[in-house]
Short mmCIF file of C-alpha atoms in Angstrom, two decimals:
data_model
loop_
_atom_site.label_atom_id
_atom_site.label_comp_id
_atom_site.label_asym_id
_atom_site.label_seq_id
_atom_site.Cartn_x
_atom_site.Cartn_y
_atom_site.Cartn_z
CA ASN A 1 0.00 0.00 0.00
CA GLY A 2 2.92 2.35 0.47
CA HIS A 3 1.79 3.84 3.81
CA THR A 4 4.24 3.91 6.71
CA HIS A 5 1.81 3.77 9.65
CA GLN A 6 -1.67 2.54 10.34
CA LEU A 7 -3.01 4.23 13.44
CA GLU A 8 -5.51 2.02 15.19
CA GLY A 9 -7.84 2.77 18.04
CA HIS A 10 -10.98 4.42 16.65
CA THR A 11 -14.07 2.27 16.18
CA ALA A 12 -16.14 4.44 13.81
CA ASN A 13 -15.74 7.07 11.07
CA VAL A 14 -12.75 9.37 11.60
CA THR A 15 -13.99 12.92 10.97
CA GLY A 16 -10.84 15.03 11.28
CA VAL A 17 -7.06 14.81 11.52
CA GLN A 18 -4.31 17.35 12.15
CA PHE A 19 -0.55 17.32 12.58
CA GLN A 20 1.19 19.05 15.45
CA SER A 21 3.63 21.67 14.17
CA ASP A 22 6.66 19.40 14.64
CA SER A 23 5.03 16.70 12.44
CA ASN A 24 5.59 13.99 15.06
CA VAL A 25 2.10 13.95 16.59
CA VAL A 26 -1.21 13.42 14.81
CA VAL A 27 -4.59 14.05 16.42
CA SER A 28 -7.93 12.77 15.18
CA SER A 29 -11.62 13.16 15.91
CA CYS A 30 -14.13 10.38 15.45
CA GLU A 31 -17.79 9.44 15.53
CA ASP A 32 -16.93 6.99 18.36
CA ASN A 33 -17.10 10.04 20.73
CA THR A 34 -13.31 10.30 21.06
CA VAL A 35 -10.33 12.40 20.17
CA LYS A 36 -7.02 10.56 20.00
CA ALA A 37 -3.38 11.51 19.51
CA TRP A 38 -0.52 9.40 18.22
CA ASP A 39 3.20 10.01 18.47
CA LEU A 40 4.49 8.75 15.13
CA ARG A 41 7.95 8.12 16.62
CA ARG A 42 6.62 5.58 19.14
CA SER A 43 3.85 3.23 18.07
CA ASN A 44 0.56 2.89 16.29
CA GLN A 45 -1.37 3.02 19.60
CA PRO A 46 -2.82 6.33 20.87
CA VAL A 47 -0.84 8.31 23.45
CA LEU A 48 -3.90 10.43 24.28
CA ASP A 49 -7.56 9.42 24.42
CA LEU A 50 -10.21 12.05 25.23
CA SER A 51 -13.94 11.37 25.49
CA HIS A 52 -17.02 13.36 24.51
CA HIS A 53 -20.68 12.46 25.11
CA PHE A 54 -21.39 12.81 21.38
CA PRO A 55 -19.62 11.95 18.11
CA VAL A 56 -16.73 14.37 17.52
CA ASN A 57 -16.73 16.21 14.19
CA SER A 58 -13.62 18.38 14.35
CA VAL A 59 -10.27 18.70 16.10
CA ALA A 60 -7.56 21.40 16.15
CA LEU A 61 -4.29 21.88 17.97
CA HIS A 62 -3.37 25.17 19.56
CA PRO A 63 -0.24 26.46 17.80
CA THR A 64 1.57 27.81 20.87
CA GLU A 65 0.08 26.12 23.95
CA PRO A 66 -0.33 22.45 24.94
CA MET A 67 -4.04 22.57 24.13
CA LEU A 68 -6.34 20.66 21.85
CA LEU A 69 -9.79 21.86 20.77
CA SER A 70 -12.68 19.68 19.69
CA GLY A 71 -16.24 20.13 18.49
CA ASP A 72 -19.01 17.52 18.63
CA GLN A 73 -22.44 16.70 17.27
CA GLY A 74 -24.05 17.73 20.57
CA GLY A 75 -22.99 21.34 19.95
CA ASN A 76 -20.08 21.34 22.41
CA VAL A 77 -16.69 22.96 21.85
CA ARG A 78 -14.05 21.79 24.30
CA VAL A 79 -10.62 23.13 25.15
CA TRP A 80 -8.31 20.41 26.51
CA ASP A 81 -5.02 20.51 28.37
CA ILE A 82 -3.18 17.73 26.54
CA ARG A 83 -0.57 17.31 29.28
CA LYS A 84 -3.22 16.49 31.88
CA SER A 85 -5.91 15.01 29.56
CA LYS A 86 -8.30 17.46 31.22
CA CYS A 87 -11.10 19.59 29.78
CA LEU A 88 -10.31 23.21 30.69
CA ARG A 89 -13.35 24.86 29.15
CA GLU A 90 -16.58 23.88 27.39
CA MET A 91 -18.67 26.21 25.26
CA VAL A 92 -22.12 25.47 23.84
CA PRO A 93 -22.85 28.32 21.43
CA ASP A 94 -26.22 27.18 20.01
CA GLY A 95 -27.88 24.53 22.12
CA GLU A 96 -27.56 21.11 20.57
CA THR A 97 -26.73 22.25 17.01
CA ALA A 98 -23.74 20.17 15.92
CA ILE A 99 -20.35 21.82 15.58
CA ARG A 100 -19.16 21.02 12.07
CA THR A 101 -15.62 22.45 12.06
CA LEU A 102 -13.25 24.59 14.10
CA SER A 103 -9.92 26.34 13.68
CA VAL A 104 -7.41 28.30 15.76
CA ALA A 105 -5.71 31.50 14.55
CA PRO A 106 -1.99 31.10 13.77
CA ASP A 107 -1.03 33.19 16.84
CA GLY A 108 -3.35 31.10 19.06
CA SER A 109 -5.42 34.06 20.22
CA VAL A 110 -8.76 33.20 18.59
CA LEU A 111 -10.88 30.10 18.06
CA VAL A 112 -13.61 29.92 15.43
CA ALA A 113 -16.23 27.19 15.17
CA ALA A 114 -19.02 26.66 12.64
CA ASN A 115 -22.20 24.69 13.19
CA ASN A 116 -24.84 22.91 11.11
CA ALA A 117 -27.21 25.91 11.35
CA GLY A 118 -24.92 28.17 9.30
CA SER A 119 -23.40 30.13 12.18
CA VAL A 120 -19.75 30.86 12.85
CA TYR A 121 -18.71 31.66 16.42
CA VAL A 122 -15.53 33.38 17.58
CA TRP A 123 -13.89 33.15 21.01
CA ARG A 124 -10.78 34.85 22.32
CA LEU A 125 -8.55 32.14 23.79
CA CYS A 126 -5.68 34.23 25.07
CA SER A 127 -3.94 37.45 24.21
CA PRO A 128 -1.20 37.28 21.61
CA PRO A 129 2.27 38.17 22.88
CA PRO A 130 2.59 41.91 23.42
CA VAL A 131 4.43 43.81 20.76
CA ALA A 132 7.11 46.04 22.23
CA ALA A 133 6.09 49.66 21.87
CA PRO A 134 8.68 51.86 20.22
CA LYS A 135 10.64 53.91 22.72
CA ALA A 136 9.53 57.51 22.87
CA SER A 137 12.06 59.79 21.31
CA PRO A 138 12.60 63.33 22.50
CA PRO A 139 10.79 65.99 20.52
CA PRO A 140 12.74 67.17 17.51
CA GLN A 141 14.85 70.23 18.12
CA GLU A 142 16.20 72.65 15.63
CA PRO A 143 19.84 71.95 14.99
CA GLU A 144 22.11 74.50 16.59
CA ARG A 145 24.49 76.14 14.28
CA ALA A 146 28.19 76.15 14.99
CA GLU A 147 28.30 79.95 14.66
CA GLU A 148 25.77 80.45 17.49
CA LYS A 149 27.72 78.09 19.77
CA GLN A 150 30.96 79.93 19.02
CA GLU A 151 29.35 83.31 19.79
CA GLU A 152 27.98 82.01 23.12
CA LYS A 153 31.41 80.65 24.05
CA GLU A 154 33.15 83.93 23.24
CA GLU A 155 30.61 85.94 25.23
CA SER A 156 31.05 83.61 28.20
CA GLU A 157 34.82 84.04 28.03
CA ARG A 158 34.48 87.89 27.87
CA LYS A 159 32.25 87.90 30.97
CA ALA A 160 34.69 85.67 32.84
CA ALA A 161 37.63 87.95 31.84
CA ALA A 162 35.72 91.07 32.90
CA GLU A 163 34.95 89.62 36.32
CA SER A 164 38.58 88.83 37.03
#
């Protein structure tokens, strides 16, 4: 067949897959109510197994944090801590209308999810890293001319000579 791996563990239709940025980990969503992750360097068995109460339609990895996001047919969007296999946050934007797809902005600050009713929802996940503000520069001054400086110096010297 030419493929290098066959990742086993799901028991129904796989609905989404995504690579982690380093290309070593693959995550998948499935109609068996699970999200799984595989480390391609280790084995064909999942290294992460997360459960939903409904079939899972979409999965996305956060680009800068150890988080995974998933959307299911029950209308739930979940944010997972992949280190602890723990759901950090659950959003239900439109009752039980199935979440069809979701995506995270490249800087990780925003999540968007779309449902079967034609709506797209946007959530702020975290603030992007602050951009350093340019340092304030002093207000521009007119350049002093060399002649004016020389005249001031000479006048100063005359006053000093007169006082002595």
